[in-house]
PDB file of N, CA, C and O and ligand atoms in Angstrom:
ATOM      1  N   MET A 108       0.866  -1.200   0.000  1.00  0.00           N
ATOM      2  CA  MET A 108       0.000   0.000   0.000  1.00  0.00           C
ATOM      3  C   MET A 108       0.895   1.241   0.000  1.00  0.00           C
ATOM      4  O   MET A 108       1.812   1.331   0.803  1.00  0.00           O
ATOM      5  N   PRO A 109       0.635   2.137  -0.875  1.00  0.00           N
ATOM      6  CA  PRO A 109       1.470   3.326  -0.974  1.00  0.00           C
ATOM      7  C   PRO A 109       1.215   4.295   0.170  1.00  0.00           C
ATOM      8  O   PRO A 109       0.125   4.340   0.744  1.00  0.00           O
ATOM      9  N   THR A 110       2.241   5.042   0.448  1.00  0.00           N
ATOM     10  CA  THR A 110       2.129   6.074   1.473  1.00  0.00           C
ATOM     11  C   THR A 110       2.036   7.431   0.794  1.00  0.00           C
ATOM     12  O   THR A 110       2.890   7.796  -0.003  1.00  0.00           O
ATOM     13  N   TYR A 111       0.989   8.144   1.105  1.00  0.00           N
ATOM     14  CA  TYR A 111       0.795   9.451   0.500  1.00  0.00           C
ATOM     15  C   TYR A 111       1.165  10.538   1.496  1.00  0.00           C
ATOM     16  O   TYR A 111       0.929  10.399   2.695  1.00  0.00           O
ATOM     17  N   SER A 112       1.715  11.584   0.963  1.00  0.00           N
ATOM     18  CA  SER A 112       2.083  12.716   1.794  1.00  0.00           C
ATOM     19  C   SER A 112       1.155  13.875   1.482  1.00  0.00           C
ATOM     20  O   SER A 112       0.919  14.202   0.323  1.00  0.00           O
ATOM     21  N   TYR A 113       0.660  14.462   2.526  1.00  0.00           N
ATOM     22  CA  TYR A 113      -0.219  15.610   2.365  1.00  0.00           C
ATOM     23  C   TYR A 113       0.357  16.782   3.136  1.00  0.00           C
ATOM     24  O   TYR A 113       1.077  16.619   4.120  1.00  0.00           O
ATOM     25  N   ARG A 114      -0.001  17.935   2.685  1.00  0.00           N
ATOM     26  CA  ARG A 114       0.390  19.123   3.420  1.00  0.00           C
ATOM     27  C   ARG A 114      -0.732  20.136   3.320  1.00  0.00           C
ATOM     28  O   ARG A 114      -1.265  20.395   2.245  1.00  0.00           O
ATOM     29  N   CYS A 115      -1.063  20.694   4.451  1.00  0.00           N
ATOM     30  CA  CYS A 115      -2.138  21.668   4.487  1.00  0.00           C
ATOM     31  C   CYS A 115      -1.631  23.012   3.978  1.00  0.00           C
ATOM     32  O   CYS A 115      -0.515  23.425   4.282  1.00  0.00           O
ATOM     33  N   THR A 116      -2.443  23.662   3.205  1.00  0.00           N
ATOM     34  CA  THR A 116      -2.047  24.960   2.676  1.00  0.00           C
ATOM     35  C   THR A 116      -2.383  26.085   3.634  1.00  0.00           C
ATOM     36  O   THR A 116      -2.018  27.224   3.404  1.00  0.00           O
ATOM     37  N   GLU A 117      -3.098  25.751   4.672  1.00  0.00           N
ATOM     38  CA  GLU A 117      -3.482  26.783   5.631  1.00  0.00           C
ATOM     39  C   GLU A 117      -2.524  26.819   6.815  1.00  0.00           C
ATOM     40  O   GLU A 117      -1.984  27.852   7.160  1.00  0.00           O
ATOM     41  N   CYS A 118      -2.333  25.658   7.434  1.00  0.00           N
ATOM     42  CA  CYS A 118      -1.521  25.618   8.645  1.00  0.00           C
ATOM     43  C   CYS A 118      -0.195  24.889   8.423  1.00  0.00           C
ATOM     44  O   CYS A 118       0.556  24.700   9.363  1.00  0.00           O
ATOM     45  N   SER A 119       0.063  24.491   7.182  1.00  0.00           N
ATOM     46  CA  SER A 119       1.314  23.813   6.840  1.00  0.00           C
ATOM     47  C   SER A 119       1.502  22.533   7.637  1.00  0.00           C
ATOM     48  O   SER A 119       2.617  22.130   7.929  1.00  0.00           O
ATOM     49  N   ASN A 120       0.405  21.934   7.989  1.00  0.00           N
ATOM     50  CA  ASN A 120       0.475  20.663   8.677  1.00  0.00           C
ATOM     51  C   ASN A 120       0.749  19.561   7.662  1.00  0.00           C
ATOM     52  O   ASN A 120      -0.080  19.303   6.789  1.00  0.00           O
ATOM     53  N   ALA A 121       1.928  18.958   7.776  1.00  0.00           N
ATOM     54  CA  ALA A 121       2.299  17.907   6.836  1.00  0.00           C
ATOM     55  C   ALA A 121       2.247  16.563   7.537  1.00  0.00           C
ATOM     56  O   ALA A 121       2.649  16.439   8.688  1.00  0.00           O
ATOM     57  N   PHE A 122       1.736  15.582   6.830  1.00  0.00           N
ATOM     58  CA  PHE A 122       1.669  14.246   7.405  1.00  0.00           C
ATOM     59  C   PHE A 122       1.624  13.225   6.290  1.00  0.00           C
ATOM     60  O   PHE A 122       1.336  13.541   5.138  1.00  0.00           O
ATOM     61  N   ASP A 123       1.937  12.009   6.678  1.00  0.00           N
ATOM     62  CA  ASP A 123       1.878  10.903   5.736  1.00  0.00           C
ATOM     63  C   ASP A 123       0.748   9.970   6.143  1.00  0.00           C
ATOM     64  O   ASP A 123       0.451   9.823   7.316  1.00  0.00           O
ATOM     65  N   ILE A 124       0.155   9.357   5.144  1.00  0.00           N
ATOM     66  CA  ILE A 124      -0.919   8.416   5.445  1.00  0.00           C
ATOM     67  C   ILE A 124      -0.861   7.290   4.437  1.00  0.00           C
ATOM     68  O   ILE A 124      -0.554   7.507   3.256  1.00  0.00           O
ATOM     69  N   VAL A 125      -1.098   6.104   4.924  1.00  0.00           N
ATOM     70  CA  VAL A 125      -1.098   4.935   4.053  1.00  0.00           C
ATOM     71  C   VAL A 125      -2.503   4.735   3.516  1.00  0.00           C
ATOM     72  O   VAL A 125      -3.460   4.592   4.274  1.00  0.00           O
ATOM     73  N   GLN A 126      -2.592   4.772   2.205  1.00  0.00           N
ATOM     74  CA  GLN A 126      -3.895   4.622   1.579  1.00  0.00           C
ATOM     75  C   GLN A 126      -3.800   3.627   0.440  1.00  0.00           C
ATOM     76  O   GLN A 126      -2.760   3.463  -0.180  1.00  0.00           O
ATOM     77  N   ALA A 127      -4.890   2.993   0.194  1.00  0.00           N
ATOM     78  CA  ALA A 127      -4.956   2.131  -0.975  1.00  0.00           C
ATOM     79  C   ALA A 127      -5.261   2.985  -2.193  1.00  0.00           C
ATOM     80  O   ALA A 127      -5.651   4.145  -2.083  1.00  0.00           O
ATOM     81  N   PHE A 128      -5.083   2.384  -3.358  1.00  0.00           N
ATOM     82  CA  PHE A 128      -5.345   3.134  -4.578  1.00  0.00           C
ATOM     83  C   PHE A 128      -6.831   3.464  -4.703  1.00  0.00           C
ATOM     84  O   PHE A 128      -7.210   4.414  -5.360  1.00  0.00           O
ATOM     85  N   THR A 129      -7.616   2.652  -4.064  1.00  0.00           N
ATOM     86  CA  THR A 129      -9.061   2.841  -4.200  1.00  0.00           C
ATOM     87  C   THR A 129      -9.603   3.820  -3.180  1.00  0.00           C
ATOM     88  O   THR A 129     -10.760   4.209  -3.253  1.00  0.00           O
ATOM     89  N   ASP A 130      -8.758   4.196  -2.228  1.00  0.00           N
ATOM     90  CA  ASP A 130      -9.230   5.140  -1.225  1.00  0.00           C
ATOM     91  C   ASP A 130      -9.348   6.536  -1.815  1.00  0.00           C
ATOM     92  O   ASP A 130      -8.636   6.902  -2.753  1.00  0.00           O
ATOM     93  N   ASP A 131     -10.219   7.293  -1.225  1.00  0.00           N
ATOM     94  CA  ASP A 131     -10.407   8.651  -1.695  1.00  0.00           C
ATOM     95  C   ASP A 131      -9.249   9.534  -1.246  1.00  0.00           C
ATOM     96  O   ASP A 131      -8.670   9.325  -0.185  1.00  0.00           O
ATOM     97  N   THR A 132      -8.951  10.510  -2.064  1.00  0.00           N
ATOM     98  CA  THR A 132      -7.900  11.441  -1.718  1.00  0.00           C
ATOM     99  C   THR A 132      -8.377  12.387  -0.632  1.00  0.00           C
ATOM    100  O   THR A 132      -9.482  12.915  -0.698  1.00  0.00           O
ATOM    101  N   LEU A 133      -7.520  12.561   0.357  1.00  0.00           N
ATOM    102  CA  LEU A 133      -7.879  13.488   1.423  1.00  0.00           C
ATOM    103  C   LEU A 133      -7.813  14.912   0.900  1.00  0.00           C
ATOM    104  O   LEU A 133      -6.902  15.283   0.165  1.00  0.00           O
ATOM    105  N   THR A 134      -8.771  15.691   1.280  1.00  0.00           N
ATOM    106  CA  THR A 134      -8.811  17.069   0.797  1.00  0.00           C
ATOM    107  C   THR A 134      -8.945  18.066   1.926  1.00  0.00           C
ATOM    108  O   THR A 134      -8.771  19.258   1.712  1.00  0.00           O
ATOM    109  N   VAL A 135      -9.265  17.581   3.097  1.00  0.00           N
ATOM    110  CA  VAL A 135      -9.482  18.486   4.219  1.00  0.00           C
ATOM    111  C   VAL A 135      -8.466  18.185   5.307  1.00  0.00           C
ATOM    112  O   VAL A 135      -8.267  17.035   5.683  1.00  0.00           O
ATOM    113  N   CYS A 136      -7.835  19.229   5.791  1.00  0.00           N
ATOM    114  CA  CYS A 136      -6.857  19.094   6.856  1.00  0.00           C
ATOM    115  C   CYS A 136      -7.562  18.644   8.133  1.00  0.00           C
ATOM    116  O   CYS A 136      -8.561  19.238   8.534  1.00  0.00           O
ATOM    117  N   PRO A 137      -7.043  17.584   8.757  1.00  0.00           N
ATOM    118  CA  PRO A 137      -7.672  17.106   9.989  1.00  0.00           C
ATOM    119  C   PRO A 137      -7.428  18.035  11.169  1.00  0.00           C
ATOM    120  O   PRO A 137      -8.077  17.904  12.204  1.00  0.00           O
ATOM    121  N   THR A 138      -6.509  18.948  11.008  1.00  0.00           N
ATOM    122  CA  THR A 138      -6.182  19.843  12.111  1.00  0.00           C
ATOM    123  C   THR A 138      -7.014  21.112  12.080  1.00  0.00           C
ATOM    124  O   THR A 138      -7.653  21.484  13.072  1.00  0.00           O
ATOM    125  N   CYS A 139      -7.020  21.760  10.926  1.00  0.00           N
ATOM    126  CA  CYS A 139      -7.694  23.052  10.855  1.00  0.00           C
ATOM    127  C   CYS A 139      -8.844  23.046   9.858  1.00  0.00           C
ATOM    128  O   CYS A 139      -9.593  24.005   9.781  1.00  0.00           O
ATOM    129  N   GLY A 140      -8.979  21.989   9.094  1.00  0.00           N
ATOM    130  CA  GLY A 140     -10.060  21.925   8.134  1.00  0.00           C
ATOM    131  C   GLY A 140      -9.764  22.666   6.845  1.00  0.00           C
ATOM    132  O   GLY A 140     -10.648  22.845   6.014  1.00  0.00           O
ATOM    133  N   GLY A 141      -8.517  23.074   6.682  1.00  0.00           N
ATOM    134  CA  GLY A 141      -8.139  23.783   5.465  1.00  0.00           C
ATOM    135  C   GLY A 141      -7.903  22.808   4.327  1.00  0.00           C
ATOM    136  O   GLY A 141      -7.937  21.592   4.514  1.00  0.00           O
ATOM    137  N   PRO A 142      -7.681  23.344   3.152  1.00  0.00           N
ATOM    138  CA  PRO A 142      -7.457  22.492   1.981  1.00  0.00           C
ATOM    139  C   PRO A 142      -6.100  21.810   2.036  1.00  0.00           C
ATOM    140  O   PRO A 142      -5.087  22.433   2.340  1.00  0.00           O
ATOM    141  N   LEU A 143      -6.099  20.553   1.724  1.00  0.00           N
ATOM    142  CA  LEU A 143      -4.863  19.785   1.709  1.00  0.00           C
ATOM    143  C   LEU A 143      -4.282  19.765   0.309  1.00  0.00           C
ATOM    144  O   LEU A 143      -4.996  19.836  -0.683  1.00  0.00           O
ATOM    145  N   ARG A 144      -2.978  19.658   0.275  1.00  0.00           N
ATOM    146  CA  ARG A 144      -2.295  19.481  -1.004  1.00  0.00           C
ATOM    147  C   ARG A 144      -1.578  18.146  -0.965  1.00  0.00           C
ATOM    148  O   ARG A 144      -0.847  17.849  -0.043  1.00  0.00           O
ATOM    149  N   LYS A 145      -1.816  17.383  -1.985  1.00  0.00           N
ATOM    150  CA  LYS A 145      -1.216  16.048  -2.037  1.00  0.00           C
ATOM    151  C   LYS A 145       0.190  16.148  -2.601  1.00  0.00           C
ATOM    152  O   LYS A 145       0.398  16.697  -3.679  1.00  0.00           O
ATOM    153  N   LEU A 146       1.117  15.600  -1.864  1.00  0.00           N
ATOM    154  CA  LEU A 146       2.502  15.602  -2.318  1.00  0.00           C
ATOM    155  C   LEU A 146       2.827  14.254  -2.918  1.00  0.00           C
ATOM    156  O   LEU A 146       2.302  13.232  -2.509  1.00  0.00           O
ATOM    157  N   PHE A 147       3.716  14.284  -3.875  1.00  0.00           N
ATOM    158  CA  PHE A 147       3.986  13.063  -4.618  1.00  0.00           C
ATOM    159  C   PHE A 147       5.355  12.479  -4.304  1.00  0.00           C
ATOM    160  O   PHE A 147       5.834  11.637  -5.023  1.00  0.00           O
ATOM    161  N   ASN A 148       5.961  12.932  -3.249  1.00  0.00           N
ATOM    162  CA  ASN A 148       7.217  12.291  -2.849  1.00  0.00           C
ATOM    163  C   ASN A 148       6.902  11.089  -1.973  1.00  0.00           C
ATOM    164  O   ASN A 148       7.278  11.001  -0.817  1.00  0.00           O
ATOM    165  N   THR A 149       6.216  10.154  -2.557  1.00  0.00           N
ATOM    166  CA  THR A 149       5.678   9.059  -1.784  1.00  0.00           C
ATOM    167  C   THR A 149       6.634   7.886  -1.786  1.00  0.00           C
ATOM    168  O   THR A 149       7.537   7.789  -2.591  1.00  0.00           O
ATOM    169  N   VAL A 150       6.406   7.005  -0.881  1.00  0.00           N
ATOM    170  CA  VAL A 150       7.199   5.785  -0.810  1.00  0.00           C
ATOM    171  C   VAL A 150       6.394   4.656  -1.444  1.00  0.00           C
ATOM    172  O   VAL A 150       5.265   4.410  -1.061  1.00  0.00           O
ATOM    173  N   GLY A 151       6.971   4.031  -2.422  1.00  0.00           N
ATOM    174  CA  GLY A 151       6.304   2.897  -3.033  1.00  0.00           C
ATOM    175  C   GLY A 151       5.694   3.237  -4.372  1.00  0.00           C
ATOM    176  O   GLY A 151       5.484   2.373  -5.187  1.00  0.00           O
ATOM    177  N   VAL A 152       5.424   4.486  -4.602  1.00  0.00           N
ATOM    178  CA  VAL A 152       4.848   4.890  -5.872  1.00  0.00           C
ATOM    179  C   VAL A 152       5.814   5.844  -6.558  1.00  0.00           C
ATOM    180  O   VAL A 152       6.295   6.783  -5.945  1.00  0.00           O
ATOM    181  N   THR A 153       6.115   5.566  -7.795  1.00  0.00           N
ATOM    182  CA  THR A 153       7.059   6.400  -8.518  1.00  0.00           C
ATOM    183  C   THR A 153       6.357   7.077  -9.691  1.00  0.00           C
ATOM    184  O   THR A 153       5.839   6.421 -10.578  1.00  0.00           O
ATOM    185  N   PHE A 154       6.338   8.381  -9.638  1.00  0.00           N
ATOM    186  CA  PHE A 154       5.767   9.126 -10.752  1.00  0.00           C
ATOM    187  C   PHE A 154       6.909   9.683 -11.583  1.00  0.00           C
ATOM    188  O   PHE A 154       7.806  10.340 -11.062  1.00  0.00           O
ATOM    189  N   ASN A 155       6.853   9.429 -12.858  1.00  0.00           N
ATOM    190  CA  ASN A 155       7.891   9.991 -13.714  1.00  0.00           C
ATOM    191  C   ASN A 155       7.612  11.465 -13.972  1.00  0.00           C
ATOM    192  O   ASN A 155       6.485  11.927 -13.905  1.00  0.00           O
ATOM    193  N   GLY A 156       8.654  12.170 -14.252  1.00  0.00           N
ATOM    194  CA  GLY A 156       8.489  13.605 -14.434  1.00  0.00           C
ATOM    195  C   GLY A 156       8.721  14.336 -13.141  1.00  0.00           C
ATOM    196  O   GLY A 156       8.795  13.749 -12.064  1.00  0.00           O
ATOM    197  N   SER A 157       8.832  15.628 -13.231  1.00  0.00           N
ATOM    198  CA  SER A 157       9.089  16.429 -12.051  1.00  0.00           C
ATOM    199  C   SER A 157       7.936  17.380 -11.826  1.00  0.00           C
ATOM    200  O   SER A 157       7.259  17.795 -12.748  1.00  0.00           O
ATOM    201  N   GLY A 158       7.762  17.726 -10.580  1.00  0.00           N
ATOM    202  CA  GLY A 158       6.707  18.678 -10.267  1.00  0.00           C
ATOM    203  C   GLY A 158       5.449  17.992  -9.824  1.00  0.00           C
ATOM    204  O   GLY A 158       5.235  16.809 -10.060  1.00  0.00           O
ATOM    205  N   PHE A 159       4.634  18.756  -9.193  1.00  0.00           N
ATOM    206  CA  PHE A 159       3.384  18.228  -8.684  1.00  0.00           C
ATOM    207  C   PHE A 159       2.264  18.510  -9.683  1.00  0.00           C
ATOM    208  O   PHE A 159       2.388  19.331 -10.574  1.00  0.00           O
ATOM    209  N   TYR A 160       1.196  17.826  -9.478  1.00  0.00           N
ATOM    210  CA  TYR A 160      -0.028  18.091 -10.224  1.00  0.00           C
ATOM    211  C   TYR A 160       0.199  18.043 -11.722  1.00  0.00           C
ATOM    212  O   TYR A 160      -0.167  18.927 -12.462  1.00  0.00           O
ATOM    213  N   ARG A 161       0.850  17.013 -12.153  1.00  0.00           N
ATOM    214  CA  ARG A 161       1.031  16.844 -13.585  1.00  0.00           C
ATOM    215  C   ARG A 161      -0.209  16.204 -14.214  1.00  0.00           C
ATOM    216  O   ARG A 161      -0.324  16.158 -15.424  1.00  0.00           O
ATOM    217  N   THR A 162      -1.065  15.690 -13.382  1.00  0.00           N
ATOM    218  CA  THR A 162      -2.204  14.979 -13.929  1.00  0.00           C
ATOM    219  C   THR A 162      -3.236  15.933 -14.516  1.00  0.00           C
ATOM    220  O   THR A 162      -4.054  15.568 -15.333  1.00  0.00           O
ATOM    221  N   ASP A 163      -3.162  17.185 -14.091  1.00  0.00           N
ATOM    222  CA  ASP A 163      -4.150  18.146 -14.573  1.00  0.00           C
ATOM    223  C   ASP A 163      -3.858  18.562 -16.005  1.00  0.00           C
ATOM    224  O   ASP A 163      -4.758  18.748 -16.807  1.00  0.00           O
ATOM    225  N   SER A 164      -2.580  18.719 -16.316  1.00  0.00           N
ATOM    226  CA  SER A 164      -2.217  19.186 -17.652  1.00  0.00           C
ATOM    227  C   SER A 164      -1.612  18.036 -18.427  1.00  0.00           C
ATOM    228  O   SER A 164      -0.416  17.852 -18.441  1.00  0.00           O
ATOM    229  N   ARG A 165      -2.483  17.296 -19.025  1.00  0.00           N
ATOM    230  CA  ARG A 165      -1.989  16.186 -19.820  1.00  0.00           C
ATOM    231  C   ARG A 165      -1.880  16.621 -21.277  1.00  0.00           C
ATOM    232  O   ARG A 165      -2.762  17.316 -21.799  1.00  0.00           O
ATOM    233  N   PRO A 166      -0.804  16.270 -21.952  1.00  0.00           N
ATOM    234  CA  PRO A 166      -0.644  16.663 -23.356  1.00  0.00           C
ATOM    235  C   PRO A 166      -1.625  15.920 -24.247  1.00  0.00           C
ATOM    236  O   PRO A 166      -2.008  14.785 -23.973  1.00  0.00           O
ATOM    237  N   ALA A 167      -2.010  16.579 -25.303  1.00  0.00           N
ATOM    238  CA  ALA A 167      -2.962  15.979 -26.229  1.00  0.00           C
ATOM    239  C   ALA A 167      -2.237  14.983 -27.108  1.00  0.00           C
ATOM    240  O   ALA A 167      -1.868  15.266 -28.230  1.00  0.00           O
ATOM    241  N   ALA A 168      -2.007  13.827 -26.566  1.00  0.00           N
ATOM    242  CA  ALA A 168      -1.258  12.816 -27.300  1.00  0.00           C
ATOM    243  C   ALA A 168      -2.185  11.967 -28.157  1.00  0.00           C
ATOM    244  O   ALA A 168      -1.798  11.454 -29.187  1.00  0.00           O
ATOM    245  N   SER A 169      -3.416  11.871 -27.705  1.00  0.00           N
ATOM    246  CA  SER A 169      -4.345  11.040 -28.449  1.00  0.00           C
ATOM    247  C   SER A 169      -4.868  11.812 -29.649  1.00  0.00           C
ATOM    248  O   SER A 169      -5.810  12.580 -29.556  1.00  0.00           O
ATOM    249  N   SER A 170      -4.208  11.643 -30.770  1.00  0.00           N
ATOM    250  CA  SER A 170      -4.577  12.395 -31.961  1.00  0.00           C
ATOM    251  C   SER A 170      -5.781  11.768 -32.648  1.00  0.00           C
ATOM    252  O   SER A 170      -6.777  12.429 -32.906  1.00  0.00           O
ATOM    253  N   SER A 171      -5.664  10.506 -32.941  1.00  0.00           N
ATOM    254  CA  SER A 171      -6.750   9.840 -33.645  1.00  0.00           C
ATOM    255  C   SER A 171      -7.281   8.698 -32.792  1.00  0.00           C
ATOM    256  O   SER A 171      -6.575   7.721 -32.575  1.00  0.00           O
ATOM    257  N   PRO A 172      -8.471   8.862 -32.316  1.00  0.00           N
ATOM    258  CA  PRO A 172      -9.065   7.771 -31.539  1.00  0.00           C
ATOM    259  C   PRO A 172      -9.379   6.580 -32.431  1.00  0.00           C
ATOM    260  O   PRO A 172     -10.137   6.690 -33.392  1.00  0.00           O
ATOM    261  N   ALA A 173      -8.751   5.486 -32.122  1.00  0.00           N
ATOM    262  CA  ALA A 173      -8.957   4.299 -32.950  1.00  0.00           C
ATOM    263  C   ALA A 173     -10.300   3.677 -32.616  1.00  0.00           C
ATOM    264  O   ALA A 173     -10.556   3.341 -31.476  1.00  0.00           O
ATOM    265  N   PRO A 174     -11.142   3.558 -33.595  1.00  0.00           N
ATOM    266  CA  PRO A 174     -12.435   2.916 -33.339  1.00  0.00           C
ATOM    267  C   PRO A 174     -12.256   1.426 -33.110  1.00  0.00           C
ATOM    268  O   PRO A 174     -11.282   0.837 -33.537  1.00  0.00           O
ATOM    269  N   ALA A 175     -13.200   0.882 -32.426  1.00  0.00           N
ATOM    270  CA  ALA A 175     -13.134  -0.556 -32.166  1.00  0.00           C
ATOM    271  C   ALA A 175     -13.274  -1.313 -33.479  1.00  0.00           C
ATOM    272  O   ALA A 175     -14.147  -0.995 -34.286  1.00  0.00           O
ATOM    273  N   PRO A 176     -12.412  -2.250 -33.684  1.00  0.00           N
ATOM    274  CA  PRO A 176     -12.477  -3.012 -34.945  1.00  0.00           C
ATOM    275  C   PRO A 176     -13.756  -3.831 -35.004  1.00  0.00           C
ATOM    276  O   PRO A 176     -14.173  -4.443 -34.031  1.00  0.00           O
ATOM    277  N   ALA A 177     -14.362  -3.817 -36.174  1.00  0.00           N
ATOM    278  CA  ALA A 177     -15.599  -4.553 -36.347  1.00  0.00           C
ATOM    279  C   ALA A 177     -15.325  -6.035 -36.225  1.00  0.00           C
ATOM    280  O   ALA A 177     -14.551  -6.607 -36.989  1.00  0.00           O
ATOM    281  N   ALA A 178     -15.960  -6.618 -35.255  1.00  0.00           N
ATOM    282  CA  ALA A 178     -15.684  -8.033 -34.985  1.00  0.00           C
ATOM    283  C   ALA A 178     -16.479  -8.917 -35.919  1.00  0.00           C
ATOM    284  O   ALA A 178     -17.698  -8.909 -35.906  1.00  0.00           O
ATOM    285  N   THR A 179     -15.772  -9.585 -36.730  1.00  0.00           N
ATOM    286  CA  THR A 179     -16.270 -10.655 -37.597  1.00  0.00           C
ATOM    287  C   THR A 179     -17.744 -10.504 -37.967  1.00  0.00           C
ATOM    288  O   THR A 179     -18.598 -11.247 -37.524  1.00  0.00           O
ATOM    289  N   THR A 180     -18.027  -9.518 -38.786  1.00  0.00           N
ATOM    290  CA  THR A 180     -19.389  -9.414 -39.287  1.00  0.00           C
ATOM    291  C   THR A 180     -19.672 -10.621 -40.184  1.00  0.00           C
ATOM    292  O   THR A 180     -18.824 -11.049 -40.954  1.00  0.00           O
ATOM    293  N   SER A 181     -20.832 -11.118 -40.044  1.00  0.00           N
ATOM    294  CA  SER A 181     -21.150 -12.349 -40.767  1.00  0.00           C
ATOM    295  C   SER A 181     -21.029 -12.126 -42.274  1.00  0.00           C
ATOM    296  O   SER A 181     -21.948 -11.631 -42.918  1.00  0.00           O
ATOM    297  N   THR A 182     -19.878 -12.454 -42.779  1.00  0.00           N
ATOM    298  CA  THR A 182     -19.637 -12.239 -44.206  1.00  0.00           C
ATOM    299  C   THR A 182     -20.323 -13.329 -45.000  1.00  0.00           C
ATOM    300  O   THR A 182     -19.872 -14.470 -45.066  1.00  0.00           O
ATOM    301  N   SER A 183     -21.429 -12.939 -45.592  1.00  0.00           N
ATOM    302  CA  SER A 183     -22.143 -13.918 -46.400  1.00  0.00           C
ATOM    303  C   SER A 183     -21.452 -14.053 -47.755  1.00  0.00           C
ATOM    304  O   SER A 183     -21.756 -13.352 -48.700  1.00  0.00           O
ATOM    305  N   SER A 184     -20.513 -14.914 -47.763  1.00  0.00           N
ATOM    306  CA  SER A 184     -19.748 -15.105 -48.986  1.00  0.00           C
ATOM    307  C   SER A 184     -20.527 -15.983 -49.977  1.00  0.00           C
ATOM    308  O   SER A 184     -21.560 -16.558 -49.639  1.00  0.00           O
ATOM    309  N   SER A 185     -20.008 -16.031 -51.182  1.00  0.00           N
ATOM    310  CA  SER A 185     -20.582 -16.825 -52.260  1.00  0.00           C
ATOM    311  C   SER A 185     -22.052 -16.502 -52.466  1.00  0.00           C
ATOM    312  O   SER A 185     -22.920 -17.365 -52.358  1.00  0.00           O
ATOM    313  N   SER A 186     -22.305 -15.179 -52.696  1.00  0.00           N
ATOM    314  CA  SER A 186     -23.686 -14.818 -52.962  1.00  0.00           C
ATOM    315  C   SER A 186     -23.888 -14.748 -54.464  1.00  0.00           C
ATOM    316  O   SER A 186     -23.910 -13.689 -55.061  1.00  0.00           O
ATOM    317  N   ASP A 187     -24.024 -15.865 -55.070  1.00  0.00           N
ATOM    318  CA  ASP A 187     -24.214 -15.908 -56.525  1.00  0.00           C
ATOM    319  C   ASP A 187     -25.663 -15.634 -56.892  1.00  0.00           C
ATOM    320  O   ASP A 187     -26.582 -16.125 -56.255  1.00  0.00           O
ATOM    321  N   SER A 188     -25.811 -14.891 -57.965  1.00  0.00           N
ATOM    322  CA  SER A 188     -27.162 -14.548 -58.340  1.00  0.00           C
ATOM    323  C   SER A 188     -27.565 -15.293 -59.600  1.00  0.00           C
ATOM    324  O   SER A 188     -26.786 -15.492 -60.473  1.00  0.00           O
TER     325      SER A 188
HETATM  326 ZN1  LIG B 277      -4.424  22.680   8.346  1.00  0.00          ZN
END
């Protein structure tokens, strides 16, 4: 289970918490109720790239959305007239 680091933007209360991937991200400081900022210097999880909050600005890499290939449409072959 990864350890997430949070830091409050109001009171600068920093703490670590072990959360599963399915757990919700903490957003409220347990001390003062201010907004929390999630830090990514975590143990066990490695994010490539530098800086925080890279997930918000994702590059438009998906140029052409590939449609799902048509699965074996019943090709009625040998349709002689
Ligand atoms: Zn706080």
